[in-house]
Coordinates of C-alpha atoms in Angstrom, one line a residue:
X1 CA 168.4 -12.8 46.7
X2 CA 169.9 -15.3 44.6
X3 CA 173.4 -14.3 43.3
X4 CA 175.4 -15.0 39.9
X5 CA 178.3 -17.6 41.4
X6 CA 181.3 -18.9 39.8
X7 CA 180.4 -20.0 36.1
X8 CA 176.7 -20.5 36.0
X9 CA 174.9 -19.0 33.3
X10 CA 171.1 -17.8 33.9
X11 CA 168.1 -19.2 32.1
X12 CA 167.4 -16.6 29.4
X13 CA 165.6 -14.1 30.6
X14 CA 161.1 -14.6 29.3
X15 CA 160.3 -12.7 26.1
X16 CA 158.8 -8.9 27.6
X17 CA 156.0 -9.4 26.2
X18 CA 154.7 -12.7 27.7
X19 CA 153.4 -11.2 30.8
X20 CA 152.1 -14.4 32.0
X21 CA 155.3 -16.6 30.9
X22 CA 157.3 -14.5 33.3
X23 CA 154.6 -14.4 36.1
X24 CA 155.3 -18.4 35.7
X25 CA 158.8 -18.6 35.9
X26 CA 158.3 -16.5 39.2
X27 CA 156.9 -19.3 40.7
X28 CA 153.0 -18.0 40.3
X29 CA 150.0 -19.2 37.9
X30 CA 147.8 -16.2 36.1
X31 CA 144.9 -15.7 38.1
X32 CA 143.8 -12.0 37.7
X33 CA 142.6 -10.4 34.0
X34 CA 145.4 -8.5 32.6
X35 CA 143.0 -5.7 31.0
X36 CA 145.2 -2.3 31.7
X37 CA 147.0 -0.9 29.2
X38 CA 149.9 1.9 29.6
X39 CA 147.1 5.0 30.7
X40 CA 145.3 2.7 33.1
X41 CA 148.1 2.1 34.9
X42 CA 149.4 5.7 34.7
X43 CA 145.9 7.0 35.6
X44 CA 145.6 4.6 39.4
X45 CA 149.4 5.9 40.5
X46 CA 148.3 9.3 39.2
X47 CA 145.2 9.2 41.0
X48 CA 146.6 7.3 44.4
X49 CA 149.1 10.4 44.4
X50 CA 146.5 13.0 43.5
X51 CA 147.6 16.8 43.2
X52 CA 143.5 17.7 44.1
X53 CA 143.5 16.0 47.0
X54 CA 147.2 16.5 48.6
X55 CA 147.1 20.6 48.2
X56 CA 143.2 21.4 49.2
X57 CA 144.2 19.0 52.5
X58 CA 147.3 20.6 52.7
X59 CA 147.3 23.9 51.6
X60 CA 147.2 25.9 55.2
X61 CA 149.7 23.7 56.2
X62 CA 152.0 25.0 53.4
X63 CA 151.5 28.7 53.3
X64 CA 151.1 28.7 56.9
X65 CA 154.4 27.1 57.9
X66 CA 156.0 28.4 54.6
X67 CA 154.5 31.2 53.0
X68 CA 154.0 31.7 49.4
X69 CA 157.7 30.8 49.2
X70 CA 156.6 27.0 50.3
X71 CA 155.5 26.5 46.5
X72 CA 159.0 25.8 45.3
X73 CA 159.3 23.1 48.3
X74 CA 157.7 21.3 45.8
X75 CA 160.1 20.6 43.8
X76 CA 162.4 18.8 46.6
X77 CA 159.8 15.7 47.2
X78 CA 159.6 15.3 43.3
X79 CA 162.6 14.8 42.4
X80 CA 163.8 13.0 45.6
X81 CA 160.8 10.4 44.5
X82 CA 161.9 10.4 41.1
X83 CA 164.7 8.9 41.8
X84 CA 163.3 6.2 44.3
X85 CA 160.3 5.8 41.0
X86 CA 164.3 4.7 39.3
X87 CA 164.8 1.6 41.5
X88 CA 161.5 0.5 41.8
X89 CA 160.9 1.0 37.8
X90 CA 163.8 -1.6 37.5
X91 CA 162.5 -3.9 40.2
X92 CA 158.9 -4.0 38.7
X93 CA 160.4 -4.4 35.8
X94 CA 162.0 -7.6 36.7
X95 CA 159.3 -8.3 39.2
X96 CA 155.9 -7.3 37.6
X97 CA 154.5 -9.2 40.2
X98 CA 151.1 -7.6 42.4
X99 CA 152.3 -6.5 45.9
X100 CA 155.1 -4.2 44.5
X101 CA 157.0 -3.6 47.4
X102 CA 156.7 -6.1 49.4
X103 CA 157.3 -8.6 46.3
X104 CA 160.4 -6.6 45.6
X105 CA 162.2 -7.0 49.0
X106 CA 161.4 -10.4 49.5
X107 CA 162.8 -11.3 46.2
X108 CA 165.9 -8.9 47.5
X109 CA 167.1 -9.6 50.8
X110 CA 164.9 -12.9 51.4
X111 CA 160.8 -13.6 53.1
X112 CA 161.6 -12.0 56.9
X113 CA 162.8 -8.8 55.3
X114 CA 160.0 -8.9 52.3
X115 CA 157.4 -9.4 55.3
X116 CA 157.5 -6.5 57.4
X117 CA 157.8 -4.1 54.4
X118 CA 154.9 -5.0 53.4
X119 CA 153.5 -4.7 57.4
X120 CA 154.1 -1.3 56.7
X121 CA 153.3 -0.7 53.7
X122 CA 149.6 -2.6 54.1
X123 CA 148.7 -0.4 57.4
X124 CA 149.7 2.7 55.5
X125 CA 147.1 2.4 52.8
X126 CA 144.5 0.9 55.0
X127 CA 145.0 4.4 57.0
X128 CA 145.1 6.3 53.9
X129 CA 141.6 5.0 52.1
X130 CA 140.6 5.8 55.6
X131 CA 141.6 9.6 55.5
X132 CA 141.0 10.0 52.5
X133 CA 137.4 9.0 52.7
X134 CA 137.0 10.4 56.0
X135 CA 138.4 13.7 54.4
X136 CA 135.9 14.3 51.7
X137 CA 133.3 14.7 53.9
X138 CA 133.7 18.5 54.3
X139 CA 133.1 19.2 50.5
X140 CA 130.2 16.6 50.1
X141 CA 128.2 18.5 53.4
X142 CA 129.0 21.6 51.2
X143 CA 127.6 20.4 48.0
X144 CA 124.3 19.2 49.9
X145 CA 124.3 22.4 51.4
X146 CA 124.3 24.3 48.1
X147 CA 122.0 22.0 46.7
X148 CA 119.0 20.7 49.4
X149 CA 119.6 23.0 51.5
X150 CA 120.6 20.2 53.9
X151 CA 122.8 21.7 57.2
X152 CA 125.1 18.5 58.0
X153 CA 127.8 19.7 60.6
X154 CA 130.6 18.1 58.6
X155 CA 132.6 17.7 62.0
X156 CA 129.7 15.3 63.7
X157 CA 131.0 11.6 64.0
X158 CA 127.6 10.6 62.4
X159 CA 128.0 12.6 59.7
X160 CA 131.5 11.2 58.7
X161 CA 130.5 7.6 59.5
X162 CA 127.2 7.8 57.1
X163 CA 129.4 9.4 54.4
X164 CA 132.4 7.5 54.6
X165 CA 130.7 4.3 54.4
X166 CA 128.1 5.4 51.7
X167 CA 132.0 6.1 49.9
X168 CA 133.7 3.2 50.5
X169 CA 130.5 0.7 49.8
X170 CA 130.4 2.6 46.1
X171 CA 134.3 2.1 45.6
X172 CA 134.4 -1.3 47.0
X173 CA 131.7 -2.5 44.5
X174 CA 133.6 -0.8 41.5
X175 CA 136.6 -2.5 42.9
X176 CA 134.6 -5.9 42.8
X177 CA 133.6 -5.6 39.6
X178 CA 137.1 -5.9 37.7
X179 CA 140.8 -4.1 37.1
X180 CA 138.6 -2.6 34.2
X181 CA 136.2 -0.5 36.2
X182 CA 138.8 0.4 37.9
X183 CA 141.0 1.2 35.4
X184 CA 138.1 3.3 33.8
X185 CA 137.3 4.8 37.2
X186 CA 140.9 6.2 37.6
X187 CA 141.1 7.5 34.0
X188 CA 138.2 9.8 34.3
X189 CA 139.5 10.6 37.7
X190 CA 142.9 12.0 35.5
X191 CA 140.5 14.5 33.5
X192 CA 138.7 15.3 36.9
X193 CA 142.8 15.9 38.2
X194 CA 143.2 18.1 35.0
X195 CA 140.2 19.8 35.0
X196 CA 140.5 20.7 39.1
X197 CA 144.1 22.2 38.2
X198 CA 144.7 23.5 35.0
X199 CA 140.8 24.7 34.9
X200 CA 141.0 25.8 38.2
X201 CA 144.2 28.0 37.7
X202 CA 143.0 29.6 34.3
X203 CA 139.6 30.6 36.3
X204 CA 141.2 32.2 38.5
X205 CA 143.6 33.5 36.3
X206 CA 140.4 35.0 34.2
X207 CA 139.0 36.2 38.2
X208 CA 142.0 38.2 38.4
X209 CA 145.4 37.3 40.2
X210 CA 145.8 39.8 43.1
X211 CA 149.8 39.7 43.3
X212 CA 152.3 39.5 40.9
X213 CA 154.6 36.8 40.1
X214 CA 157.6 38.2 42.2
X215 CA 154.9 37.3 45.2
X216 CA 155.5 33.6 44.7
X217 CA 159.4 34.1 46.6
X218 CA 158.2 35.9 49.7
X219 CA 157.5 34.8 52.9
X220 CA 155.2 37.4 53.7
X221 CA 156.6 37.0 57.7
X222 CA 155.7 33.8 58.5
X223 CA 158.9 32.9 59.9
X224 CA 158.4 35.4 62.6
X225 CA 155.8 34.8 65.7
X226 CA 154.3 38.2 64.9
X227 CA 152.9 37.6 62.1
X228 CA 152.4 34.0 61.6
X229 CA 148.4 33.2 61.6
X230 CA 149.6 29.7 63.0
X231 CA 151.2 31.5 65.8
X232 CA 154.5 29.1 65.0
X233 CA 157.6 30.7 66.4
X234 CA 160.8 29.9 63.7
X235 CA 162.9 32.8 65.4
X236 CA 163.1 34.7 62.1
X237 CA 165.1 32.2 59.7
X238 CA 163.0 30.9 57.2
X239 CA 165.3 28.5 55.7
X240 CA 166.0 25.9 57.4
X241 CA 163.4 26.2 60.2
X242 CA 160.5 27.1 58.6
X243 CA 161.6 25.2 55.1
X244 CA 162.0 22.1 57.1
X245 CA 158.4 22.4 58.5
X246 CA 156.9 23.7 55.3
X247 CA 158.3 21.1 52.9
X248 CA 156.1 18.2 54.9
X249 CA 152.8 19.9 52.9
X250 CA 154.1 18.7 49.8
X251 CA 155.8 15.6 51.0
X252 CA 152.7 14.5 52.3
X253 CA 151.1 14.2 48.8
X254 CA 154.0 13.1 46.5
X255 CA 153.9 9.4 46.7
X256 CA 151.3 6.1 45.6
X257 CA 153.1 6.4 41.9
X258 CA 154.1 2.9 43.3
X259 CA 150.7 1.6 43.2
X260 CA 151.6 1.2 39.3
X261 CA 153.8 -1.9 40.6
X262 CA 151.2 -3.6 42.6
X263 CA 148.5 -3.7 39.6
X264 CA 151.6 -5.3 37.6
X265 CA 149.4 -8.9 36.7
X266 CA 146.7 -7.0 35.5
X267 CA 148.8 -5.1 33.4
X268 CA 149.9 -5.6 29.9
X269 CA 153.3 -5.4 29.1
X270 CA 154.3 -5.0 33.0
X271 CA 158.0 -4.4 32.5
X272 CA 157.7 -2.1 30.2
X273 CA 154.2 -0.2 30.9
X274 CA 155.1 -0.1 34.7
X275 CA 158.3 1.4 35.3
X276 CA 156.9 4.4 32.8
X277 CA 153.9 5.0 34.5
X278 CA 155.6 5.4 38.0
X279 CA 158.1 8.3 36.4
X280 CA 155.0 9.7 34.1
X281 CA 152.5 10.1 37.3
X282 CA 155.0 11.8 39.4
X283 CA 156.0 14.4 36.5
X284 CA 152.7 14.8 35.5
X285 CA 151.9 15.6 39.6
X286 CA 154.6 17.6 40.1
X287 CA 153.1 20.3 36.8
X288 CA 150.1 19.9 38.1
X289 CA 151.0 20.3 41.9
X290 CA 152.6 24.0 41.1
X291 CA 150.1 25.0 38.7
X292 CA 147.3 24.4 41.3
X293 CA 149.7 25.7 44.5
X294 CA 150.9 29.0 42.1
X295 CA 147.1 29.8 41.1
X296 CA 145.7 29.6 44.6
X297 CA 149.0 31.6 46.0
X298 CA 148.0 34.6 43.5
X299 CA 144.3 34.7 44.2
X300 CA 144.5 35.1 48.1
X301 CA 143.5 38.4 49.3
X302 CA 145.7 41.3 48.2
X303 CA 145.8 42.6 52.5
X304 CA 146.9 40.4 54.4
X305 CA 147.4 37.8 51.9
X306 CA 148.3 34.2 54.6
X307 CA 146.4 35.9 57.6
X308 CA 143.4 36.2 55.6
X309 CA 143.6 32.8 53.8
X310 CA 144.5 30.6 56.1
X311 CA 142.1 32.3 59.6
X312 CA 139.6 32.0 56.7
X313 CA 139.5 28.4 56.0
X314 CA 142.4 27.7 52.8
X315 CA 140.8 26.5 49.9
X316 CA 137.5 27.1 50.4
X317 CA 137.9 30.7 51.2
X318 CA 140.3 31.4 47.9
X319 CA 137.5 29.6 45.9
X320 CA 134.6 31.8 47.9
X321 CA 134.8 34.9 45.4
X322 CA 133.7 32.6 42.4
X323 CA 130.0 32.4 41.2
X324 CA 127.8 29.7 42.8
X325 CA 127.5 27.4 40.0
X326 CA 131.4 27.8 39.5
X327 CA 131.5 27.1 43.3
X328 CA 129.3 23.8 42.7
X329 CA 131.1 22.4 39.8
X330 CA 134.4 22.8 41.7
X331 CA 132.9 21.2 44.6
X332 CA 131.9 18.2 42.6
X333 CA 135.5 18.1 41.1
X334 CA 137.0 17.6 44.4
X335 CA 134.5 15.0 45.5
X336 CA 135.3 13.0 42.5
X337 CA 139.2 13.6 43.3
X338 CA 138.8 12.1 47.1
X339 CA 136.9 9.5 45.4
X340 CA 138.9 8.3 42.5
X341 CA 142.1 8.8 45.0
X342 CA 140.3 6.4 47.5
X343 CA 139.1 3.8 44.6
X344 CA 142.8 3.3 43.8
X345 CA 144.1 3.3 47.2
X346 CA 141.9 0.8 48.0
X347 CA 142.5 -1.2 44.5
X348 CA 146.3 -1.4 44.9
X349 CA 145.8 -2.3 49.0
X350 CA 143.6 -5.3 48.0
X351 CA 146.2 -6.8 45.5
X352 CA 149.0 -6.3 48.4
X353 CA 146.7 -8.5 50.7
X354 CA 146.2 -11.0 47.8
X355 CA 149.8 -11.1 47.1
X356 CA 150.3 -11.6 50.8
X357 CA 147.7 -14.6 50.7
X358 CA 148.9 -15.9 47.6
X359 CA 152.3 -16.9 50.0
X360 CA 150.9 -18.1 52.8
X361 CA 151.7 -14.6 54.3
X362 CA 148.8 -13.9 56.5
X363 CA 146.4 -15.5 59.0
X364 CA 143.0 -16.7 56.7
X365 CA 145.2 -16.7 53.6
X366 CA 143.2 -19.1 52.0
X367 CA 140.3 -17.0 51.7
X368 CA 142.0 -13.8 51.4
X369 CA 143.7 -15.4 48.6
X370 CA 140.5 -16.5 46.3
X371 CA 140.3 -14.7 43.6
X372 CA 136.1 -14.6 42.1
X373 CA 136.1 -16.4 38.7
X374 CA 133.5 -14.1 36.9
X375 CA 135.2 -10.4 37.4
X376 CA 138.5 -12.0 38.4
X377 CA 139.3 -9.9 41.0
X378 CA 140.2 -10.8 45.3
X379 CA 137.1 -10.3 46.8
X380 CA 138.0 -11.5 49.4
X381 CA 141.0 -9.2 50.0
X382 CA 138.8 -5.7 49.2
X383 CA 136.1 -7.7 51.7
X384 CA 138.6 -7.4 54.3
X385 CA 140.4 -4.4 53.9
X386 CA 136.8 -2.9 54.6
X387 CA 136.5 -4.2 57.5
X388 CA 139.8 -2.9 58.5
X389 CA 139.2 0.5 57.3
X390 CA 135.9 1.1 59.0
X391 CA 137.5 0.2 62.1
X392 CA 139.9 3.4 61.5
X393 CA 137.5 5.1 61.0
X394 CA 135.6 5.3 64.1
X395 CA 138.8 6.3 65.5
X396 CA 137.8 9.8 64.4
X397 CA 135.2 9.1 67.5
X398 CA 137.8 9.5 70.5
X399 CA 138.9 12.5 70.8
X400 CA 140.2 13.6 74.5
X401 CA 139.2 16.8 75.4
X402 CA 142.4 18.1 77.3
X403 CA 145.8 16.8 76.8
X404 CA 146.5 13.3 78.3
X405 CA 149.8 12.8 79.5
X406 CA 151.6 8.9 78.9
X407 CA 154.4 9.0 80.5
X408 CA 157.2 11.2 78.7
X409 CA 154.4 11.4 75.7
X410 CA 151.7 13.8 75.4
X411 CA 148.5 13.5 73.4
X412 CA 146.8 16.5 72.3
X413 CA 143.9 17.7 73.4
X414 CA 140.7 17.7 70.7
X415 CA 142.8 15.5 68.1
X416 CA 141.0 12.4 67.3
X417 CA 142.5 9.2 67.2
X418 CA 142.2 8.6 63.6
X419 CA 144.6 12.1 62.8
X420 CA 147.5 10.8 65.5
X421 CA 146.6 7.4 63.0
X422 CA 147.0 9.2 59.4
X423 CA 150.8 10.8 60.4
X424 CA 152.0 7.0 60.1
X425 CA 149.9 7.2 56.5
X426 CA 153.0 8.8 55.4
X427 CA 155.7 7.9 58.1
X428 CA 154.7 3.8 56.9
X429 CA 155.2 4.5 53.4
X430 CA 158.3 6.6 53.6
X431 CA 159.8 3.4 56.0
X432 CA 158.6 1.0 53.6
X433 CA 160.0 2.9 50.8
X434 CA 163.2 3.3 52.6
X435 CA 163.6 -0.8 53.4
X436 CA 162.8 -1.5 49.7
X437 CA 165.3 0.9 48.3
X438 CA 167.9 -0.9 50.7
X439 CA 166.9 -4.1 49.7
X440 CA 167.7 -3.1 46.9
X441 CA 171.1 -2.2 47.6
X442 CA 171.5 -5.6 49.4
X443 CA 170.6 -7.2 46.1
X444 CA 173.1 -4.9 44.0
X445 CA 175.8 -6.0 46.2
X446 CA 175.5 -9.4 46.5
X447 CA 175.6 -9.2 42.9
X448 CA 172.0 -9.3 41.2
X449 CA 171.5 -8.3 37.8
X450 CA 168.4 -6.3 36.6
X451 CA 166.9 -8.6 34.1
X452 CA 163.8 -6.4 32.5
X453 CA 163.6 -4.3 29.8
X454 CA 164.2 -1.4 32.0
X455 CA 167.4 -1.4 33.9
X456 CA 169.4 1.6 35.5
X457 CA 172.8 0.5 34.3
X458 CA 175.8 2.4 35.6
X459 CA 173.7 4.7 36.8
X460 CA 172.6 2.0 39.2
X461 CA 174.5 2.8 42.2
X462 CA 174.1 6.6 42.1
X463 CA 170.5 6.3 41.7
X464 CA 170.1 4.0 44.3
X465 CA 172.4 5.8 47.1
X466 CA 170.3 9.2 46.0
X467 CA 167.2 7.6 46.8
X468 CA 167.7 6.2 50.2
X469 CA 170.1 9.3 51.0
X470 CA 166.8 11.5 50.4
X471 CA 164.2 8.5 52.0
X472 CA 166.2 8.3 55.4
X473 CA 166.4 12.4 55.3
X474 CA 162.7 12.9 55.4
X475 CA 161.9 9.9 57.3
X476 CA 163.5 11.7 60.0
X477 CA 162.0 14.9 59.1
X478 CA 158.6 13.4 59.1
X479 CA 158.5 11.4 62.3
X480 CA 161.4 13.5 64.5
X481 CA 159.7 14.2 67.5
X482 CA 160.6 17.9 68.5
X483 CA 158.4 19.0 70.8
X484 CA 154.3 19.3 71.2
X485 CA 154.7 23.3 70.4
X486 CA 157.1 22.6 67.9
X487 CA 155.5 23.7 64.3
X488 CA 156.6 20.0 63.5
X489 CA 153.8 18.9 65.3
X490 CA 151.3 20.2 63.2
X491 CA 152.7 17.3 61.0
X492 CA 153.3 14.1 63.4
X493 CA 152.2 15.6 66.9
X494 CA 155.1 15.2 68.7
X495 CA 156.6 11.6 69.7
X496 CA 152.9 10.2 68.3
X497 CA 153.7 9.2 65.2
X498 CA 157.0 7.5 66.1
X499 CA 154.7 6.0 69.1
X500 CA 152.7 4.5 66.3
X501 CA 155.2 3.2 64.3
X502 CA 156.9 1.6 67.4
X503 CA 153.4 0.2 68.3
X504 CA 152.6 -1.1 64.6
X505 CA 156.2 -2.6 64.3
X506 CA 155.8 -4.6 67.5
X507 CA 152.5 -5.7 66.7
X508 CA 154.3 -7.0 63.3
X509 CA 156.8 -8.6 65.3
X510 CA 154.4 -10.5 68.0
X511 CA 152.4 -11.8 64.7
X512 CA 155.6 -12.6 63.0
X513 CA 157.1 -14.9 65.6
X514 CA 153.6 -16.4 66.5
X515 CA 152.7 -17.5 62.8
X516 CA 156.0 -17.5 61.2
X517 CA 154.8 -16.2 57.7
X518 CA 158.2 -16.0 56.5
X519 CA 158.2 -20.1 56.5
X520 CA 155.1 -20.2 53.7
X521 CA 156.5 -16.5 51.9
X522 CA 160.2 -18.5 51.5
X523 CA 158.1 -21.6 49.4
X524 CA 158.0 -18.5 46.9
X525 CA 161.4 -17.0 46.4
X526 CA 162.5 -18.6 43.4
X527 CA 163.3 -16.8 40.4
X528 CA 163.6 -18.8 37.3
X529 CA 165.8 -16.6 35.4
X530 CA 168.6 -16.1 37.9
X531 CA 171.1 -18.7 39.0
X532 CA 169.9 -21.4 41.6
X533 CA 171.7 -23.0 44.5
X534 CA 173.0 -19.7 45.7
X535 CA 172.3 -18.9 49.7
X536 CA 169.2 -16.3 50.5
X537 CA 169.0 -14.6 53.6

């Protein structure tokens, strides 16, 4: 990072609103149409983080571990990522730039650094469009059940091949077409968020709540073996051990808001439009995350409220005492949810790549780096990222049927590869989130100052040591391997998501030191309106 040294004054800092000027005096010529206002921007981090989609995957998870207690968990992820949406919003804003976080840290602490964040960062959303896609499945063999008459088993690998790449054909080609369609996809996907929460809660509200609100603060017994449906032991203490446990369901859905910063070029008025969009989508998600979570809580079954819920499928079970047609369009909501969520996954992954390309970062960068002259979009990139999501995909095809035994480490029996894959989907993002927020730190020290028309001021330092105090906190919680019948390992199964990491890091590494990206990524470090000369690490 360079640093302010002795009496060198900086190049004035580009107007704001000269998008393009400042992408140039970043070292990088416009390539990529700069269509997205402030809502389209909102609407891809609001849909990549997706309220739908986190609590109908997650929602057994949360009252099982939890109780009806869990839904105030909530509130710990939000505004831990709040404050982490505070440093990024000031990087992006002096780094609108595509490839967000991995742009960030390499501007930071210097191209090695910037590199492997973005490792991790790229894997995680190439596993995430994978589980995502992968976990619509259920609701679409439900919807063609309802509808044809058609009896697919949603939990045959032919199935959830055939759908999954009917999906990701359909979002790749809306990708293709331009940051518009996108944009446009992601909106509607924001009324299709609004209408599967708020709607959802005041139908049920009209069904008729079975509890009260004083049922939203008990625990209904779930700390206790005897009467937790999970059969999860937390000897009777519900805070910290089951809190500790329960508080993954919600941590599990409350990020992607950063996917704001890597459509920055197509963007206009980055540094302003960015930064606001990150704070706005996880606010927004948070409402909408305990609206959706409160509703469900007070519609289970008035005996045996968790038991009941969670033995009969979550959800689907809550939703079961509706009408058909209410049933259908509900159905068709959440479809749309997976969908928009996966569209803007996979949108923000492909500009990463091209980012990646667009340095030299990456073997075949050349033609992961062409960007199509008619929709003006990386083809290329999307192409590619395809590929590598298929390939998780069929990992949902091996699937040992006992528990296999690797050394110290123990792999569950009937848990296909691609679930031991999708724990790094968050473990991945939390570490790359974690690096950039230090890098960030690294910069603050050596003495960089926030250049774009949103900066922290004194609130700098706070904000910063806030967010990485909360990142490294539930890193550990995520990934701390405690045991295969630990309730943890509902989340990350034991020492198999920090087998992943390990696995995906040293991968990283053996690429790193063969092809040296950090030689072509340091050709790109300059920034035009800080001080030159000054050492980078």
């Amino acid at each position: 990072m360079a640093t302010t040294s002795g009496p060198e004054t900086p190049v004035p800092p580009v107007a704001d609103n000269d998008d393009d000027a400042r992408l140039k005096s970043l070292g990088y010529t416009p390539q990529l149409n700069r269509v997205l206002g402030l809502f389209a921007n909102f609407s891809v981090a609001f849909t990549y983080l997706s309220p739908m989609v986190g609590i109908y995957s997650l929602f057994v998870l949360g009252v099982g571990t939890g109780g009806p207690a869990y839904l105030w968990l909530t509130i710990l992820p939000v505004v831990g990522m709040l404050f982490v949406a505070l440093v990024f919003g000031e990087l992006a804003s002096h780094y609108p730039v595509a490839g967000a976080l991995y742009q960030y840290s390499k501007f930071s602490v210097g191209p090695g650094f910037g590199w492997f964040v973005g490792w991790f960062y790229g894997i995680a959303l190439l596993v995430t469009v994978a589980s995502v896609d992968t976990g619509v499945v259920t609701y679409v063999t439900a919807l063609t059940h309802n509808w044809f008459g058609w009896n697919l088993n949603p939990a045959s690998h032919g199935t959830i091949l055939v759908i999954t790449l009917i999906l990701l054909s359909i979002q790749t080609t809306l990708n293709i077409t331009g940051a518009r369609v996108m944009g446009r996809v992601a909106q509607f996907g924001v009324y299709v968020e609004v209408l599967g929460t708020f709607g959802i809660a005041l139908i049920l509200l009209i069904h008729g709540f079975h509890h009260d609100l004083g049922f939203l603060f008990s625990t209904q017994g779930v700390e206790h073996a005897a009467s937790n449906p999970l059969k999860l032991d937390f000897h009777g203490t519900w805070f910290p051990a089951a809190a500790l446990i329960a508080v993954l369901a919600p941590v599990y859905i409350f990020y992607g808001f950063e996917s704001a910063g890597d459509i920055s070029e197509e963007t206009k008025d980055a540094g302003r439009s960015v930064p606001r969009a990150m704070r706005l989508a996880l606010i927004w998600g948070g409402i909408a995350s305990l609206v959706l979570t409160a509703s469900l809580l007070l519609a289970m079954p008035k005996h045996d409220p968790v038991g009941a819920t969670v033995n009969g499928g979550g959800v689907p079970f809550i939703l079961g005492g509706l009408s058909e047609g209410v049933q259908d369009f509900l159905l068709l909501l959440i479809i749309f949810a997976f969908f928009s969520c996966g569209t803007s996954v996979q949108g923000a992954g492909s500009r990463l790549a091209f980012s990646y390309a667009r340095d030299g970062a990456l073997p075949g960068s050349k033609w992961l780096g062409h960007v199509n002259r008619r929709f003006k979009t990386p083809v290329n990139a999307l192409i590619g990222g395809v590929f590598i999501t298929v390939l998780f995909v069929l990992l949902v095809f091996p699937s040992p049927s006992h528990d296999v035994k690797i050394g110290f480490i123990t792999y569950p029996a009937n848990t296909n590869a691609l679930v031991a894959l999708v724990s790094f989907g968050v473990s991945g993002i939390y570490l790359s989130f974690l690096l950039t927020v230090i890098g960030s730190i690294i910069a603050k020290r050596r003495g960089w100052i926030p250049e774009g028309s949103f900066t922290l001021g004194r609130w700098g330092w706070p904000v910063r040591i806030i967010a990485a105090g909360y990142l490294g906190l539930m890193f550990i919680n995520v990934a701390f391997p405690s045991g295969i019948t630990s309730p943890r390992a509902y989340f990350n199964l034991d020492w198999i998501t920090l087998s992943v990491i390990v696995v995906i890091a040293v991968v990283g590494a053996i690429l790193f030191l063969i092809a040296r990206p950090d030689r072509g990524v340091a050709r790109h470090v300059h920034d035009a309106i800080e001080p030159t000369g000054a050492e980078r690490v």
